[in-house]
Amino acid sequence: MSRHAVITVRVPAKVNVQLGVGGLRPDGFHDLANVFFAVALGDLVTARQGAGVKLTCEGPGSDQVPLDDSNLAARAAYALAAHHGIEANVALHIEKAIPVAGGMAGGSADGAAALVACDALWELGTPTEVLHELAAELGSDVPFALLGGVALGRDRGETLSPLPVPGTFQWIFAVADGGLSTPAVFRECDRLRAEAGTGHTSEQVTTPDADPALLAALAAGDPKALAAALTNDLQPAAVSLRPSLAETLRVGTAAGALAALVSGSGPTTAFLAQDAESAESVARALRESGTCRAAHVTYGPVPGAAVLADWPGARLPAGVSCDGYRNCAENEPRSQ
Ligand code: C5P
């Protein structure tokens, strides 16, 4: 029996500050130049002893979250148990703040959090490299949710090189009604490329590289330079499938955002602000516009999946910083 009755893990969402998409590979994936950036809009995953793997979920969009063995959190628990040759016995509770099917890797985040939570609950002490390998098998974005910070992801996004970034950037995320399927957005990207006559296979499309201007902006901690370098090759596909996103992007830019882009495969949209005050006024304009369901002000980079506090059932009091997140109270799951 574990010394820990309850383990809570906080895990960040991501935005891609560059999402360069190469051609479609024979295995159905696309090679990427993917610069991940972890933001403090995060989920909490709590693990308790249980019989078999049981999942529960609360928070916005939780009715859309599968509670069966297809959920990445459940798959993570089984994968970790199988690696150690033990039975998977855990009750996992997910408190969602990351938009569901929103292009912010919320499902991947829960998978990463479940790996960390079960590893602590079952007292396995799994080496980081092994957790990373298990994460990469679960999905392309899961390793980054473990790592956090800012990182360049190559191949299908799972081969990571950390990028040191000084300071903090202010972000606003506008949540759209409903989600978009990541495979559907990649397919639409391929379709648009074929339609434009540029080709869409890995033989026809050169794999993009990380943009040197973007890397310099990150290394300098310069929001204006970062704003000028933000790109997402999936944006035309996401807007093609959800044309109303163009208006959300326009509203945020008109309200003073330094830049606006679709987050990953969407439909969440991301806005970079000069400072916290400007971020609040962009969020207000987005909420008042009626072009989104909610607008969250947040910041990054923040660390990856980590045990919130290492005593049983502990929750840090509001306002106390934890694991490098500047202020846990700012990121309560149901905040807007
Ligand atoms: O790796 P993950 O399961 O998150 O990927 C979901 C889907 O997104 C893949 O099945 C594929 O259709 C698409 N994808 C892709 N290229 C990537 C990552 C994901 O085409 N590099």
mmCIF file of N, CA, C and O in Angstrom, residues 82-141:
data_model
loop_
_atom_site.group_PDB
_atom_site.id
_atom_site.type_symbol
_atom_site.label_atom_id
_atom_site.label_comp_id
_atom_site.label_asym_id
_atom_site.label_seq_id
_atom_site.Cartn_x
_atom_site.Cartn_y
_atom_site.Cartn_z
ATOM 1 N N ALA A 82 1.729 -1.781 -17.272
ATOM 2 C CA ALA A 82 2.250 -2.858 -18.126
ATOM 3 C C ALA A 82 3.776 -2.806 -18.161
ATOM 4 O O ALA A 82 4.449 -3.844 -18.093
ATOM 5 N N HIS A 83 4.322 -1.591 -18.238
ATOM 6 C CA HIS A 83 5.788 -1.459 -18.277
ATOM 7 C C HIS A 83 6.425 -2.083 -17.035
ATOM 8 O O HIS A 83 7.504 -2.682 -17.116
ATOM 9 N N HIS A 84 5.759 -1.933 -15.888
ATOM 10 C CA HIS A 84 6.325 -2.452 -14.635
ATOM 11 C C HIS A 84 5.806 -3.846 -14.294
ATOM 12 O O HIS A 84 6.155 -4.390 -13.235
ATOM 13 N N GLY A 85 4.925 -4.384 -15.139
ATOM 14 C CA GLY A 85 4.390 -5.722 -14.883
ATOM 15 C C GLY A 85 3.506 -5.779 -13.648
ATOM 16 O O GLY A 85 3.505 -6.786 -12.916
ATOM 17 N N ILE A 86 2.776 -4.697 -13.390
ATOM 18 C CA ILE A 86 1.861 -4.690 -12.235
ATOM 19 C C ILE A 86 0.435 -4.460 -12.737
ATOM 20 O O ILE A 86 0.227 -4.113 -13.905
ATOM 21 N N GLU A 87 -0.530 -4.648 -11.832
ATOM 22 C CA GLU A 87 -1.925 -4.405 -12.213
ATOM 23 C C GLU A 87 -2.219 -2.920 -12.124
ATOM 24 O O GLU A 87 -1.736 -2.244 -11.205
ATOM 25 N N ALA A 88 -3.037 -2.431 -13.050
ATOM 26 C CA ALA A 88 -3.411 -1.017 -13.024
ATOM 27 C C ALA A 88 -4.630 -0.846 -12.123
ATOM 28 O O ALA A 88 -5.728 -1.223 -12.508
ATOM 29 N N ASN A 89 -4.407 -0.316 -10.932
ATOM 30 C CA ASN A 89 -5.506 -0.060 -9.996
ATOM 31 C C ASN A 89 -5.450 1.404 -9.591
ATOM 32 O O ASN A 89 -4.584 1.805 -8.809
ATOM 33 N N VAL A 90 -6.376 2.201 -10.130
ATOM 34 C CA VAL A 90 -6.350 3.629 -9.792
ATOM 35 C C VAL A 90 -7.696 4.266 -10.155
ATOM 36 O O VAL A 90 -8.336 3.902 -11.142
ATOM 37 N N ALA A 91 -8.117 5.213 -9.315
ATOM 38 C CA ALA A 91 -9.270 6.060 -9.655
ATOM 39 C C ALA A 91 -8.703 7.434 -10.001
ATOM 40 O O ALA A 91 -8.045 8.065 -9.163
ATOM 41 N N LEU A 92 -8.925 7.851 -11.250
ATOM 42 C CA LEU A 92 -8.375 9.126 -11.725
ATOM 43 C C LEU A 92 -9.509 10.132 -11.870
ATOM 44 O O LEU A 92 -10.532 9.836 -12.507
ATOM 45 N N HIS A 93 -9.321 11.316 -11.294
ATOM 46 C CA HIS A 93 -10.324 12.376 -11.438
ATOM 47 C C HIS A 93 -9.680 13.553 -12.163
ATOM 48 O O HIS A 93 -8.631 14.054 -11.751
ATOM 49 N N ILE A 94 -10.312 13.987 -13.260
ATOM 50 C CA ILE A 94 -9.759 15.076 -14.076
ATOM 51 C C ILE A 94 -10.592 16.335 -13.853
ATOM 52 O O ILE A 94 -11.812 16.307 -14.028
ATOM 53 N N GLU A 95 -9.938 17.435 -13.438
ATOM 54 C CA GLU A 95 -10.620 18.740 -13.379
ATOM 55 C C GLU A 95 -10.175 19.523 -14.600
ATOM 56 O O GLU A 95 -9.038 19.975 -14.697
ATOM 57 N N LYS A 96 -11.101 19.658 -15.565
ATOM 58 C CA LYS A 96 -10.761 20.278 -16.849
ATOM 59 C C LYS A 96 -10.795 21.794 -16.752
ATOM 60 O O LYS A 96 -11.760 22.372 -16.257
ATOM 61 N N ALA A 97 -9.740 22.420 -17.224
ATOM 62 C CA ALA A 97 -9.777 23.847 -17.531
ATOM 63 C C ALA A 97 -9.340 24.028 -18.987
ATOM 64 O O ALA A 97 -9.725 24.992 -19.636
ATOM 65 N N ILE A 98 -8.545 23.092 -19.498
ATOM 66 C CA ILE A 98 -8.071 23.156 -20.883
ATOM 67 C C ILE A 98 -9.270 22.839 -21.788
ATOM 68 O O ILE A 98 -9.962 21.840 -21.559
ATOM 69 N N PRO A 99 -9.533 23.700 -22.801
ATOM 70 C CA PRO A 99 -10.678 23.440 -23.687
ATOM 71 C C PRO A 99 -10.621 22.038 -24.291
ATOM 72 O O PRO A 99 -9.559 21.593 -24.725
ATOM 73 N N VAL A 100 -11.768 21.352 -24.285
ATOM 74 C CA VAL A 100 -11.825 19.966 -24.784
ATOM 75 C C VAL A 100 -11.853 19.999 -26.319
ATOM 76 O O VAL A 100 -12.609 20.771 -26.908
ATOM 77 N N ALA A 101 -11.002 19.168 -26.950
ATOM 78 C CA ALA A 101 -10.863 19.140 -28.422
ATOM 79 C C ALA A 101 -10.638 20.548 -28.966
ATOM 80 O O ALA A 101 -11.203 20.950 -29.974
ATOM 81 N N GLY A 102 -9.793 21.320 -28.259
ATOM 82 C CA GLY A 102 -9.627 22.737 -28.585
ATOM 83 C C GLY A 102 -8.325 23.106 -29.257
ATOM 84 O O GLY A 102 -8.091 24.269 -29.547
ATOM 85 N N GLY A 103 -7.421 22.151 -29.492
ATOM 86 C CA GLY A 103 -6.136 22.491 -30.117
ATOM 87 C C GLY A 103 -5.096 22.928 -29.099
ATOM 88 O O GLY A 103 -4.090 23.540 -29.440
ATOM 89 N N MET A 104 -5.340 22.616 -27.805
ATOM 90 C CA MET A 104 -4.381 22.977 -26.751
ATOM 91 C C MET A 104 -3.827 21.733 -26.061
ATOM 92 O O MET A 104 -3.241 21.818 -24.982
ATOM 93 N N ALA A 105 -4.030 20.582 -26.679
ATOM 94 C CA ALA A 105 -3.477 19.301 -26.188
ATOM 95 C C ALA A 105 -3.989 18.919 -24.809
ATOM 96 O O ALA A 105 -3.243 18.383 -23.980
ATOM 97 N N GLY A 106 -5.275 19.178 -24.550
ATOM 98 C CA GLY A 106 -5.858 18.857 -23.239
ATOM 99 C C GLY A 106 -5.869 17.360 -22.963
ATOM 100 O O GLY A 106 -5.542 16.930 -21.849
ATOM 101 N N GLY A 107 -6.235 16.551 -23.943
ATOM 102 C CA GLY A 107 -6.250 15.092 -23.756
ATOM 103 C C GLY A 107 -4.840 14.575 -23.526
ATOM 104 O O GLY A 107 -4.604 13.721 -22.661
ATOM 105 N N SER A 108 -3.892 15.116 -24.284
ATOM 106 C CA SER A 108 -2.485 14.722 -24.121
ATOM 107 C C SER A 108 -1.985 15.126 -22.741
ATOM 108 O O SER A 108 -1.227 14.387 -22.095
ATOM 109 N N ALA A 109 -2.406 16.313 -22.277
ATOM 110 C CA ALA A 109 -2.000 16.789 -20.953
ATOM 111 C C ALA A 109 -2.482 15.816 -19.884
ATOM 112 O O ALA A 109 -1.736 15.471 -18.952
ATOM 113 N N ASP A 110 -3.732 15.355 -20.011
ATOM 114 C CA ASP A 110 -4.268 14.425 -19.004
ATOM 115 C C ASP A 110 -3.514 13.092 -19.043
ATOM 116 O O ASP A 110 -3.312 12.458 -17.999
ATOM 117 N N GLY A 111 -3.079 12.680 -20.232
ATOM 118 C CA GLY A 111 -2.269 11.460 -20.354
ATOM 119 C C GLY A 111 -0.947 11.625 -19.626
ATOM 120 O O GLY A 111 -0.518 10.751 -18.860
ATOM 121 N N ALA A 112 -0.296 12.772 -19.836
ATOM 122 C CA ALA A 112 0.986 13.038 -19.174
ATOM 123 C C ALA A 112 0.791 13.116 -17.663
ATOM 124 O O ALA A 112 1.581 12.558 -16.884
ATOM 125 N N ALA A 113 -0.281 13.797 -17.245
ATOM 126 C CA ALA A 113 -0.542 13.949 -15.804
ATOM 127 C C ALA A 113 -0.809 12.590 -15.167
ATOM 128 O O ALA A 113 -0.351 12.314 -14.046
ATOM 129 N N ALA A 114 -1.536 11.726 -15.882
ATOM 130 C CA ALA A 114 -1.832 10.397 -15.329
ATOM 131 C C ALA A 114 -0.554 9.573 -15.171
ATOM 132 O O ALA A 114 -0.396 8.841 -14.186
ATOM 133 N N LEU A 115 0.376 9.699 -16.118
ATOM 134 C CA LEU A 115 1.669 8.997 -15.979
ATOM 135 C C LEU A 115 2.362 9.420 -14.682
ATOM 136 O O LEU A 115 2.826 8.578 -13.902
ATOM 137 N N VAL A 116 2.431 10.748 -14.476
ATOM 138 C CA VAL A 116 3.135 11.279 -13.289
ATOM 139 C C VAL A 116 2.384 10.900 -12.007
ATOM 140 O O VAL A 116 2.991 10.500 -11.005
ATOM 141 N N ALA A 117 1.052 10.998 -12.047
ATOM 142 C CA ALA A 117 0.245 10.728 -10.845
ATOM 143 C C ALA A 117 0.336 9.249 -10.459
ATOM 144 O O ALA A 117 0.527 8.913 -9.284
ATOM 145 N N CYS A 118 0.204 8.354 -11.449
ATOM 146 C CA CYS A 118 0.254 6.917 -11.139
ATOM 147 C C CYS A 118 1.659 6.512 -10.693
ATOM 148 O O CYS A 118 1.820 5.681 -9.791
ATOM 149 N N ASP A 119 2.674 7.128 -11.318
ATOM 150 C CA ASP A 119 4.049 6.823 -10.928
ATOM 151 C C ASP A 119 4.262 7.160 -9.451
ATOM 152 O O ASP A 119 4.896 6.394 -8.718
ATOM 153 N N ALA A 120 3.694 8.296 -9.005
ATOM 154 C CA ALA A 120 3.839 8.693 -7.595
ATOM 155 C C ALA A 120 2.961 7.820 -6.700
ATOM 156 O O ALA A 120 3.420 7.342 -5.654
ATOM 157 N N LEU A 121 1.701 7.591 -7.112
ATOM 158 C CA LEU A 121 0.774 6.805 -6.273
ATOM 159 C C LEU A 121 1.291 5.387 -6.065
ATOM 160 O O LEU A 121 1.215 4.840 -4.966
ATOM 161 N N TRP A 122 1.811 4.797 -7.149
ATOM 162 C CA TRP A 122 2.286 3.405 -7.084
ATOM 163 C C TRP A 122 3.752 3.336 -6.643
ATOM 164 O O TRP A 122 4.346 2.244 -6.620
ATOM 165 N N GLU A 123 4.356 4.503 -6.375
ATOM 166 C CA GLU A 123 5.751 4.583 -5.880
ATOM 167 C C GLU A 123 6.715 3.802 -6.755
ATOM 168 O O GLU A 123 7.482 2.959 -6.287
ATOM 169 N N LEU A 124 6.681 4.100 -8.059
ATOM 170 C CA LEU A 124 7.477 3.336 -9.016
ATOM 171 C C LEU A 124 8.834 3.985 -9.301
ATOM 172 O O LEU A 124 9.776 3.293 -9.687
ATOM 173 N N GLY A 125 8.920 5.288 -9.156
ATOM 174 C CA GLY A 125 10.183 5.980 -9.443
ATOM 175 C C GLY A 125 10.675 5.751 -10.860
ATOM 176 O O GLY A 125 11.876 5.588 -11.096
ATOM 177 N N THR A 126 9.757 5.761 -11.809
ATOM 178 C CA THR A 126 10.120 5.503 -13.213
ATOM 179 C C THR A 126 11.063 6.595 -13.731
ATOM 180 O O THR A 126 10.784 7.782 -13.548
ATOM 181 N N PRO A 127 12.189 6.206 -14.374
ATOM 182 C CA PRO A 127 13.103 7.238 -14.901
ATOM 183 C C PRO A 127 12.397 8.133 -15.936
ATOM 184 O O PRO A 127 11.534 7.673 -16.682
ATOM 185 N N THR A 128 12.806 9.397 -15.961
ATOM 186 C CA THR A 128 12.201 10.384 -16.862
ATOM 187 C C THR A 128 12.210 9.906 -18.311
ATOM 188 O O THR A 128 11.227 10.090 -19.037
ATOM 189 N N GLU A 129 13.336 9.284 -18.751
ATOM 190 C CA GLU A 129 13.414 8.848 -20.160
ATOM 191 C C GLU A 129 12.349 7.806 -20.458
ATOM 192 O O GLU A 129 11.789 7.787 -21.567
ATOM 193 N N VAL A 130 12.061 6.939 -19.489
ATOM 194 C CA VAL A 130 11.046 5.903 -19.709
ATOM 195 C C VAL A 130 9.657 6.553 -19.771
ATOM 196 O O VAL A 130 8.833 6.213 -20.629
ATOM 197 N N LEU A 131 9.409 7.509 -18.873
ATOM 198 C CA LEU A 131 8.117 8.217 -18.923
ATOM 199 C C LEU A 131 7.950 8.885 -20.290
ATOM 200 O O LEU A 131 6.873 8.869 -20.881
ATOM 201 N N HIS A 132 9.046 9.461 -20.800
ATOM 202 C CA HIS A 132 9.009 10.140 -22.097
ATOM 203 C C HIS A 132 8.675 9.135 -23.213
ATOM 204 O O HIS A 132 7.866 9.429 -24.089
ATOM 205 N N GLU A 133 9.301 7.946 -23.156
ATOM 206 C CA GLU A 133 9.015 6.927 -24.192
ATOM 207 C C GLU A 133 7.567 6.471 -24.133
ATOM 208 O O GLU A 133 6.906 6.339 -25.170
ATOM 209 N N LEU A 134 7.064 6.244 -22.915
ATOM 210 C CA LEU A 134 5.661 5.836 -22.781
ATOM 211 C C LEU A 134 4.756 6.957 -23.298
ATOM 212 O O LEU A 134 3.759 6.702 -23.986
ATOM 213 N N ALA A 135 5.118 8.204 -22.986
ATOM 214 C CA ALA A 135 4.321 9.357 -23.427
ATOM 215 C C ALA A 135 4.269 9.424 -24.950
ATOM 216 O O ALA A 135 3.209 9.647 -25.545
ATOM 217 N N ALA A 136 5.422 9.208 -25.615
ATOM 218 C CA ALA A 136 5.483 9.302 -27.079
ATOM 219 C C ALA A 136 4.615 8.224 -27.735
ATOM 220 O O ALA A 136 4.050 8.441 -28.803
ATOM 221 N N GLU A 137 4.500 7.052 -27.060
ATOM 222 C CA GLU A 137 3.627 6.003 -27.610
ATOM 223 C C GLU A 137 2.156 6.384 -27.475
ATOM 224 O O GLU A 137 1.325 5.982 -28.280
ATOM 225 N N LEU A 138 1.844 7.172 -26.442
ATOM 226 C CA LEU A 138 0.442 7.563 -26.234
ATOM 227 C C LEU A 138 -0.013 8.587 -27.268
ATOM 228 O O LEU A 138 -1.174 8.580 -27.684
ATOM 229 N N GLY A 139 0.862 9.499 -27.681
ATOM 230 C CA GLY A 139 0.470 10.516 -28.661
ATOM 231 C C GLY A 139 1.568 11.528 -28.885
ATOM 232 O O GLY A 139 2.457 11.692 -28.039
ATOM 233 N N SER A 140 1.485 12.234 -30.009
ATOM 234 C CA SER A 140 2.569 13.133 -30.425
ATOM 235 C C SER A 140 2.798 14.285 -29.438
ATOM 236 O O SER A 140 3.917 14.779 -29.314
ATOM 237 N N ASP A 141 1.728 14.749 -28.769
ATOM 238 C CA ASP A 141 1.854 15.927 -27.901
ATOM 239 C C ASP A 141 2.066 15.568 -26.429
ATOM 240 O O ASP A 141 2.245 16.457 -25.601
#
